[in-house]
Coordinates of C-alpha atoms in Angstrom, one line a residue:
M117 CA -9.1 -50.9 48.0
W118 CA -7.8 -47.8 47.9
L119 CA -9.9 -44.3 46.8
L120 CA -8.0 -41.5 45.9
A121 CA -9.5 -38.3 46.6
W122 CA -7.3 -36.0 44.3
A123 CA -7.1 -32.5 44.8
T124 CA -8.8 -31.2 41.6
W125 CA -11.5 -33.7 42.4
I126 CA -13.7 -31.4 44.0
P127 CA -16.9 -33.8 44.3
V128 CA -14.5 -35.9 46.7
C129 CA -12.3 -33.7 48.1
G130 CA -14.0 -29.7 47.7
L131 CA -10.3 -28.2 47.0
L132 CA -8.8 -26.6 43.8
A133 CA -5.0 -27.1 43.3
S134 CA -4.8 -23.3 43.9
Q135 CA -6.1 -24.1 47.4
L136 CA -4.0 -26.8 48.5
N137 CA -1.4 -23.6 50.2
I138 CA -2.1 -22.2 52.5
Q139 CA -0.4 -19.8 54.7
G140 CA 2.6 -20.2 53.3
V141 CA 3.1 -23.9 53.9
A142 CA 2.4 -26.8 50.7
F143 CA -0.2 -29.4 51.6
L144 CA -0.3 -32.6 50.4
K145 CA -1.7 -33.0 46.8
A146 CA -3.8 -36.4 47.5
V147 CA -5.4 -37.5 49.9
A148 CA -6.1 -41.5 50.1
Y149 CA -9.3 -42.5 51.5
K150 CA -10.6 -45.7 52.1
P151 CA -14.1 -46.9 51.4
W152 CA -14.6 -47.3 55.1
H153 CA -13.8 -44.0 55.7
K154 CA -17.5 -42.6 54.8
S155 CA -19.3 -45.4 55.7
K156 CA -22.5 -44.9 57.3
R157 CA -21.0 -46.9 60.3
F158 CA -18.3 -45.5 60.6
S159 CA -20.3 -41.7 60.9
D160 CA -22.8 -43.5 63.2
A161 CA -19.9 -44.4 65.5
I162 CA -18.0 -40.8 65.7
E163 CA -22.0 -39.8 66.3
C164 CA -21.7 -41.7 69.5
Y165 CA -18.4 -41.3 70.2
A166 CA -19.2 -37.5 70.5
Q167 CA -21.8 -38.1 72.9
N168 CA -20.4 -40.7 75.3
K169 CA -16.9 -39.8 75.4
A170 CA -16.3 -36.2 74.0
Q171 CA -18.4 -34.2 76.4
T172 CA -18.0 -31.1 78.1
P173 CA -17.0 -31.4 81.4
E174 CA -19.5 -31.3 84.1
K175 CA -20.3 -27.9 86.0
L176 CA -18.9 -26.0 83.1
E177 CA -21.4 -23.4 83.2
E178 CA -21.0 -22.7 87.1
A179 CA -17.6 -22.9 86.6
V180 CA -17.9 -20.0 83.7
K181 CA -20.7 -17.9 85.7
F182 CA -18.0 -17.5 88.6
T183 CA -15.5 -16.1 86.1
Y184 CA -17.7 -13.6 84.5
F185 CA -18.3 -12.9 87.4
I186 CA -14.8 -12.7 89.3
I187 CA -13.6 -11.1 86.2
D188 CA -15.9 -8.1 86.5
E189 CA -14.8 -7.7 90.4
I190 CA -11.3 -7.3 89.6
K191 CA -12.0 -5.1 87.0
Q192 CA -13.8 -2.8 89.0
L193 CA -10.7 -3.3 91.7
L194 CA -8.3 -2.3 89.1
A195 CA -10.3 0.5 87.5
A196 CA -10.1 2.0 91.5
H197 CA -6.8 2.0 90.7
S198 CA -6.9 4.0 87.6
I199 CA -5.8 0.5 85.6
F200 CA -8.1 0.7 83.0
V201 CA -8.8 -2.9 81.8
T202 CA -10.7 -4.7 78.5
P203 CA -11.3 -8.1 80.0
E204 CA -10.9 -11.0 76.4
Y205 CA -12.4 -14.0 77.0
V206 CA -10.1 -16.9 74.8
G207 CA -9.5 -20.2 75.0
S208 CA -11.6 -23.8 74.6
A209 CA -13.5 -23.2 77.7
F210 CA -15.3 -20.3 76.5
E211 CA -15.4 -21.4 73.5
G212 CA -17.7 -25.0 74.0
L213 CA -14.7 -26.7 73.4
R214 CA -13.1 -28.1 76.2
V215 CA -14.0 -31.6 76.9
R216 CA -14.2 -34.6 80.1
G217 CA -9.9 -35.3 80.6
E218 CA -8.4 -32.6 79.4
G219 CA -5.8 -31.2 81.1
G220 CA -3.4 -32.1 84.1
G221 CA -4.0 -32.1 88.2
Q222 CA -6.9 -31.5 89.9
A223 CA -8.9 -28.8 88.0
N224 CA -10.2 -30.3 84.9
I225 CA -11.5 -26.6 83.6
E226 CA -9.1 -23.5 82.8
F227 CA -10.2 -20.4 81.5
D228 CA -7.9 -18.2 80.0
V229 CA -8.6 -14.2 80.1
M230 CA -6.7 -11.6 78.5
L231 CA -7.2 -8.1 80.9
V232 CA -6.4 -5.7 78.1
W233 CA -4.5 -3.1 80.0
D234 CA -5.3 0.6 78.5
F235 CA -1.6 1.1 79.0
K236 CA -1.0 5.9 78.8
E237 CA 2.0 5.9 77.9
P238 CA 2.8 6.2 74.5
L239 CA 5.3 3.0 73.1
T240 CA 6.6 1.6 70.1
I241 CA 7.0 -1.6 69.2
E242 CA 11.2 -3.0 68.3
A243 CA 12.1 -6.3 66.5
S244 CA 13.5 -8.6 68.2
L245 CA 16.1 -11.2 66.7
L246 CA 13.6 -14.0 67.3
P247 CA 9.9 -14.1 65.4
N248 CA 6.9 -13.1 67.1
F249 CA 9.0 -11.8 69.8
V250 CA 9.0 -7.9 70.1
F251 CA 10.3 -5.2 72.5
M252 CA 7.9 -2.7 73.7
K253 CA 10.2 1.2 74.0
S254 CA 9.0 4.4 75.5
S255 CA 8.3 6.6 72.8
A256 CA 8.7 10.1 75.4
D257 CA 11.3 10.8 77.3
Q258 CA 12.7 9.0 80.7
D259 CA 11.1 12.2 82.6
L260 CA 7.9 12.5 81.1
I261 CA 6.8 9.2 82.6
S262 CA 4.1 9.1 85.0
P263 CA 5.5 8.0 88.4
D264 CA 3.1 5.3 88.7
C265 CA 4.6 3.7 85.5
K266 CA 8.2 4.7 86.2
P267 CA 8.8 1.5 88.3
L268 CA 7.9 -0.6 85.2
F269 CA 10.4 0.6 82.8
F270 CA 14.1 -0.5 82.5
Q271 CA 16.2 1.4 80.5
G272 CA 13.4 3.1 78.8
Y273 CA 11.9 -0.4 77.8
L274 CA 8.4 -1.6 79.0
C275 CA 9.4 -4.5 81.6
P276 CA 6.9 -7.6 80.8
M277 CA 8.4 -9.4 84.5
M278 CA 7.0 -6.0 86.4
V279 CA 4.1 -5.2 85.3
T280 CA 3.0 -8.9 86.0
Y281 CA 4.2 -8.5 89.4
K282 CA 2.4 -5.1 89.7
F283 CA -0.9 -7.5 88.8
L284 CA -0.2 -9.9 90.8
H285 CA 0.2 -7.7 93.8
L286 CA -2.7 -6.2 93.1
F287 CA -4.7 -9.1 92.8
R288 CA -3.2 -10.5 95.9
S289 CA -4.3 -8.1 98.1
F290 CA -7.6 -7.6 96.4
I291 CA -8.8 -10.9 96.6
E292 CA -10.1 -11.1 100.0
N293 CA -11.8 -7.8 99.1
I294 CA -13.3 -9.8 96.8
S295 CA -17.6 -10.6 98.1
K296 CA -18.3 -14.4 97.7
P297 CA -21.5 -15.0 96.0
Q298 CA -23.1 -17.6 98.0
N299 CA -21.4 -21.0 96.4
N300 CA -18.7 -20.6 99.5
A301 CA -16.1 -20.7 96.9
T302 CA -12.1 -20.8 98.4
I303 CA -9.8 -18.4 95.9
T304 CA -6.2 -18.1 95.5
V305 CA -3.6 -16.5 93.6
S306 CA 0.2 -17.5 92.2
E307 CA 2.3 -16.4 89.8
H308 CA 2.0 -18.9 86.3
G309 CA 4.4 -18.1 84.0
P310 CA 3.2 -14.5 82.3
A311 CA -0.3 -15.7 83.5
L312 CA -1.9 -14.7 87.0
Q313 CA -3.2 -18.1 88.1
I314 CA -6.4 -17.8 90.5
D315 CA -7.5 -21.5 92.2
V316 CA -11.2 -21.6 92.6
K317 CA -12.7 -24.2 94.6
M318 CA -16.3 -24.0 95.2
M319 CA -19.0 -25.9 97.0
L320 CA -22.2 -26.7 95.4
R321 CA -25.6 -28.4 96.2
K322 CA -25.7 -32.1 97.6
E323 CA -21.6 -31.3 99.3
K324 CA -20.5 -31.4 95.6
K325 CA -17.0 -29.7 94.8
I326 CA -15.6 -28.1 91.5
L327 CA -12.0 -27.5 91.1
F328 CA -10.6 -24.7 88.5
T329 CA -8.0 -22.1 87.4
I330 CA -8.3 -19.0 85.7
D331 CA -5.3 -17.9 84.1
I332 CA -5.1 -14.4 83.6
V333 CA -2.6 -12.9 81.4
P334 CA -2.1 -9.3 81.5
S335 CA -2.0 -7.5 77.9
L336 CA -1.3 -4.7 75.3
K337 CA -2.9 -4.0 72.3
L338 CA -1.3 -1.7 69.9
N339 CA -2.0 -0.5 66.2
N340 CA -5.5 -0.9 66.3
D341 CA -5.0 -4.5 66.4
E342 CA -2.2 -6.0 67.7
Y343 CA -2.0 -8.1 71.2
F344 CA 1.3 -8.4 73.5
V345 CA 1.5 -10.6 76.9
P346 CA 4.3 -11.0 78.6
K347 CA 6.8 -13.8 77.6
V348 CA 10.4 -14.2 78.8
V349 CA 12.8 -15.6 76.4
R350 CA 14.2 -18.6 78.4
G351 CA 16.0 -21.5 77.9
G352 CA 15.6 -23.8 75.1
V353 CA 14.9 -24.0 71.3
H354 CA 14.2 -19.9 71.6
V355 CA 17.9 -19.0 73.2
C356 CA 19.8 -16.6 71.0
K357 CA 23.8 -16.4 72.7
D358 CA 23.5 -12.4 71.5
F359 CA 20.0 -12.5 72.6
A360 CA 21.2 -9.4 75.2
K361 CA 17.8 -8.1 75.9
K362 CA 15.9 -11.6 76.3
N363 CA 14.3 -10.6 79.6
L364 CA 12.0 -7.3 78.1
T365 CA 10.5 -9.0 75.6
W366 CA 6.4 -9.6 74.9
R367 CA 5.1 -11.6 72.5
R368 CA 2.6 -11.6 70.0
S369 CA -0.7 -13.3 70.8
F370 CA -3.4 -14.1 68.6
S371 CA -6.3 -15.5 70.7
V372 CA -8.6 -13.1 69.8
H373 CA -7.9 -13.5 66.7
E374 CA -8.4 -17.2 66.6
K375 CA -11.8 -16.8 68.5
K376 CA -13.6 -14.6 65.8
R377 CA -12.2 -16.9 63.0
L378 CA -13.4 -20.4 64.8
S379 CA -17.0 -18.0 66.4
R380 CA -17.4 -18.1 62.4
I381 CA -16.6 -21.7 61.8
L382 CA -18.0 -23.3 65.0
K383 CA -22.0 -22.1 64.0
D384 CA -21.8 -25.4 62.4
E385 CA -22.2 -28.1 64.9
N386 CA -20.4 -30.8 63.1
H387 CA -17.4 -28.4 63.3
V388 CA -17.5 -28.4 66.8
K389 CA -18.4 -32.3 67.5
L390 CA -15.0 -32.9 65.4
L391 CA -12.6 -31.1 66.8
K392 CA -14.3 -32.6 70.5
V393 CA -13.4 -35.6 68.9
L394 CA -10.1 -35.2 68.0
K395 CA -9.3 -34.6 71.9
G396 CA -11.0 -36.9 73.3
I397 CA -8.9 -39.4 71.1
R398 CA -5.9 -37.7 72.0
N399 CA -6.9 -37.5 75.5
Q400 CA -7.3 -41.6 75.8
D401 CA -3.5 -41.9 74.7
A402 CA -0.5 -40.9 77.2
Q403 CA 1.4 -40.5 74.4
M404 CA -1.1 -38.5 71.9
A405 CA -1.9 -36.5 75.4
L406 CA 1.7 -34.4 74.7
L407 CA 0.0 -32.9 72.1
N408 CA -1.4 -30.0 73.7
S409 CA -4.9 -28.0 72.5
Y410 CA -3.8 -24.8 70.6
Q411 CA -1.4 -27.7 68.4
L412 CA -5.1 -29.3 67.8
K413 CA -6.5 -26.0 67.4
N414 CA -4.1 -24.9 64.7
I415 CA -4.8 -28.8 62.6
F416 CA -8.4 -28.2 62.9
L417 CA -7.6 -24.2 61.7
R418 CA -5.7 -25.6 58.7
V419 CA -8.0 -28.5 57.4
C420 CA -11.2 -25.9 57.4
H421 CA -9.2 -22.9 56.2
R422 CA -8.5 -25.9 53.2
M423 CA -12.2 -26.7 53.3
P424 CA -14.1 -24.3 53.8
D425 CA -18.0 -25.8 52.7
N426 CA -20.0 -26.4 55.0
N427 CA -21.5 -28.9 53.2
L428 CA -18.2 -30.9 53.5
W429 CA -18.6 -31.4 57.3
S430 CA -22.1 -32.5 57.0
E431 CA -23.0 -35.6 58.8
K432 CA -22.4 -38.5 56.0
Y433 CA -18.3 -36.4 55.4
L434 CA -17.3 -36.9 59.0
G435 CA -15.4 -39.7 58.2
L436 CA -14.1 -38.2 55.7
R437 CA -13.4 -34.9 57.7
L438 CA -11.7 -36.9 60.9
M439 CA -9.3 -38.4 58.3
D440 CA -8.3 -35.1 57.3
L441 CA -7.4 -33.8 60.9
L442 CA -5.3 -37.5 61.1
I443 CA -3.6 -37.3 58.2
E444 CA -3.0 -33.4 58.9
L445 CA -1.3 -34.5 62.4
E446 CA 0.6 -37.4 61.0
V447 CA 1.7 -34.6 58.1
C448 CA 3.2 -32.4 61.3
L449 CA 4.5 -34.8 62.7
R450 CA 6.9 -36.9 60.3
K451 CA 7.7 -33.1 59.3
R452 CA 8.4 -32.5 63.0
Y453 CA 7.0 -28.8 62.1
L454 CA 3.3 -27.3 62.7
P455 CA 3.6 -23.8 61.6
S456 CA 1.5 -21.7 63.6
F457 CA -1.6 -20.9 61.7
F458 CA -1.7 -16.4 62.2
Q459 CA 2.1 -17.1 61.7
P460 CA 3.8 -19.8 59.8
C461 CA 6.9 -19.0 60.6
V462 CA 6.3 -20.3 64.2
N463 CA 6.5 -24.1 64.4
L464 CA 4.4 -25.0 67.5
M465 CA 6.1 -28.3 67.5
A466 CA 9.4 -27.0 68.6
D467 CA 8.4 -27.1 72.5
T468 CA 7.1 -30.6 72.0
S469 CA 8.1 -32.6 75.2
F470 CA 7.9 -36.1 73.5
R471 CA 11.2 -37.5 71.8
N472 CA 9.8 -39.7 69.1
F473 CA 7.4 -38.2 66.8
T474 CA 8.1 -41.0 64.3
R475 CA 6.1 -43.5 66.9
L476 CA 3.4 -41.0 67.2
A477 CA 3.0 -40.2 63.9
N478 CA 2.5 -44.6 63.1
R479 CA 0.3 -44.6 66.1
F480 CA -2.4 -42.2 63.9
R481 CA -1.6 -43.7 60.8
R482 CA -2.6 -47.6 62.3
L483 CA -5.8 -45.0 63.1
I484 CA -6.5 -44.0 59.5
D485 CA -5.4 -47.6 57.9
D486 CA -7.0 -50.3 60.3
E487 CA -11.0 -49.9 60.2
N488 CA -10.7 -52.3 63.7
A489 CA -8.7 -50.1 65.7
M490 CA -10.3 -47.3 64.7
M491 CA -14.3 -48.4 65.3
K492 CA -12.5 -50.8 69.0
L493 CA -11.7 -46.8 69.8
V494 CA -14.3 -44.8 68.8
A495 CA -17.4 -47.4 68.9
S496 CA -16.2 -49.1 72.5
R497 CA -19.2 -46.8 73.9
C498 CA -21.8 -47.2 71.4

């Protein structure tokens, strides 16, 4: 027997009909819950799963401490070259949302750091033909640009690749001068798209080692609260035939805004628990694993926005809220459209690598409908 939790039925859903449109994208007007979705047995299984299968990576605390240490060293070394930056620590690892098994390769811990450059040259933001992408044009005459910054400009536009290369060159020359703590760390630097990737291998006690990466993105802050990162437009869905200046684009970043919003939401441990459970479920299936952490985080933000009352995230509602997350994912997969929470015109599924959206949506639908399939997944370690 199905239970229909209509949007206007506040005791069950906690929503008003007027709340069903978020960021310009309409949600379903009704969510179908089954009796077992709100059973204590299912809630207990979710709790158990969170403890056993959605844990944070081992040695995360040591990796966090070393990341703060190395960024502080880099900040001081850059200052010695009159480059003043403010680090913004963003992403799942700093938010305590990373789970074991997340990410590919040997290093299963990745840290994201934005180095916000206090760029002294006056810049004007110029819109591009693509949503979320802009150009940075000098507001000053070419002859008035400082000699240190002039090589970073091309035809009056700040070139993202030249900024990345400047930081990469400095990092490589600095890395040998960075003092090592007693952890006997080995550090290498490489280019990783718009980011500079620092790979770290640390030897810990009893001959144990930890591998992790630090992705550092040179960033700019304009108009007091707008952040931009280097992002050259290449092939794929973003190609525009008339896009003559595609090598000069910067992408607006909402990572800092996302961090501030999540810091308020994640004060409630059940919110943290459910997002980590969602990641854990994703990590256990090879096809689901093609969904990245940022897509899941935007699904989570959408559901949280729709249900801001923390009482609806209490232990007895864990099953219902997990269903809300899975249903939201299923709907976006069937539409092949997941709007960015902060900029709905940007589809976060546009670059998704898998082809069969329907098959993956059906996998989530099976978990929503089939109690045995869901319980087998979440209760396997309980």
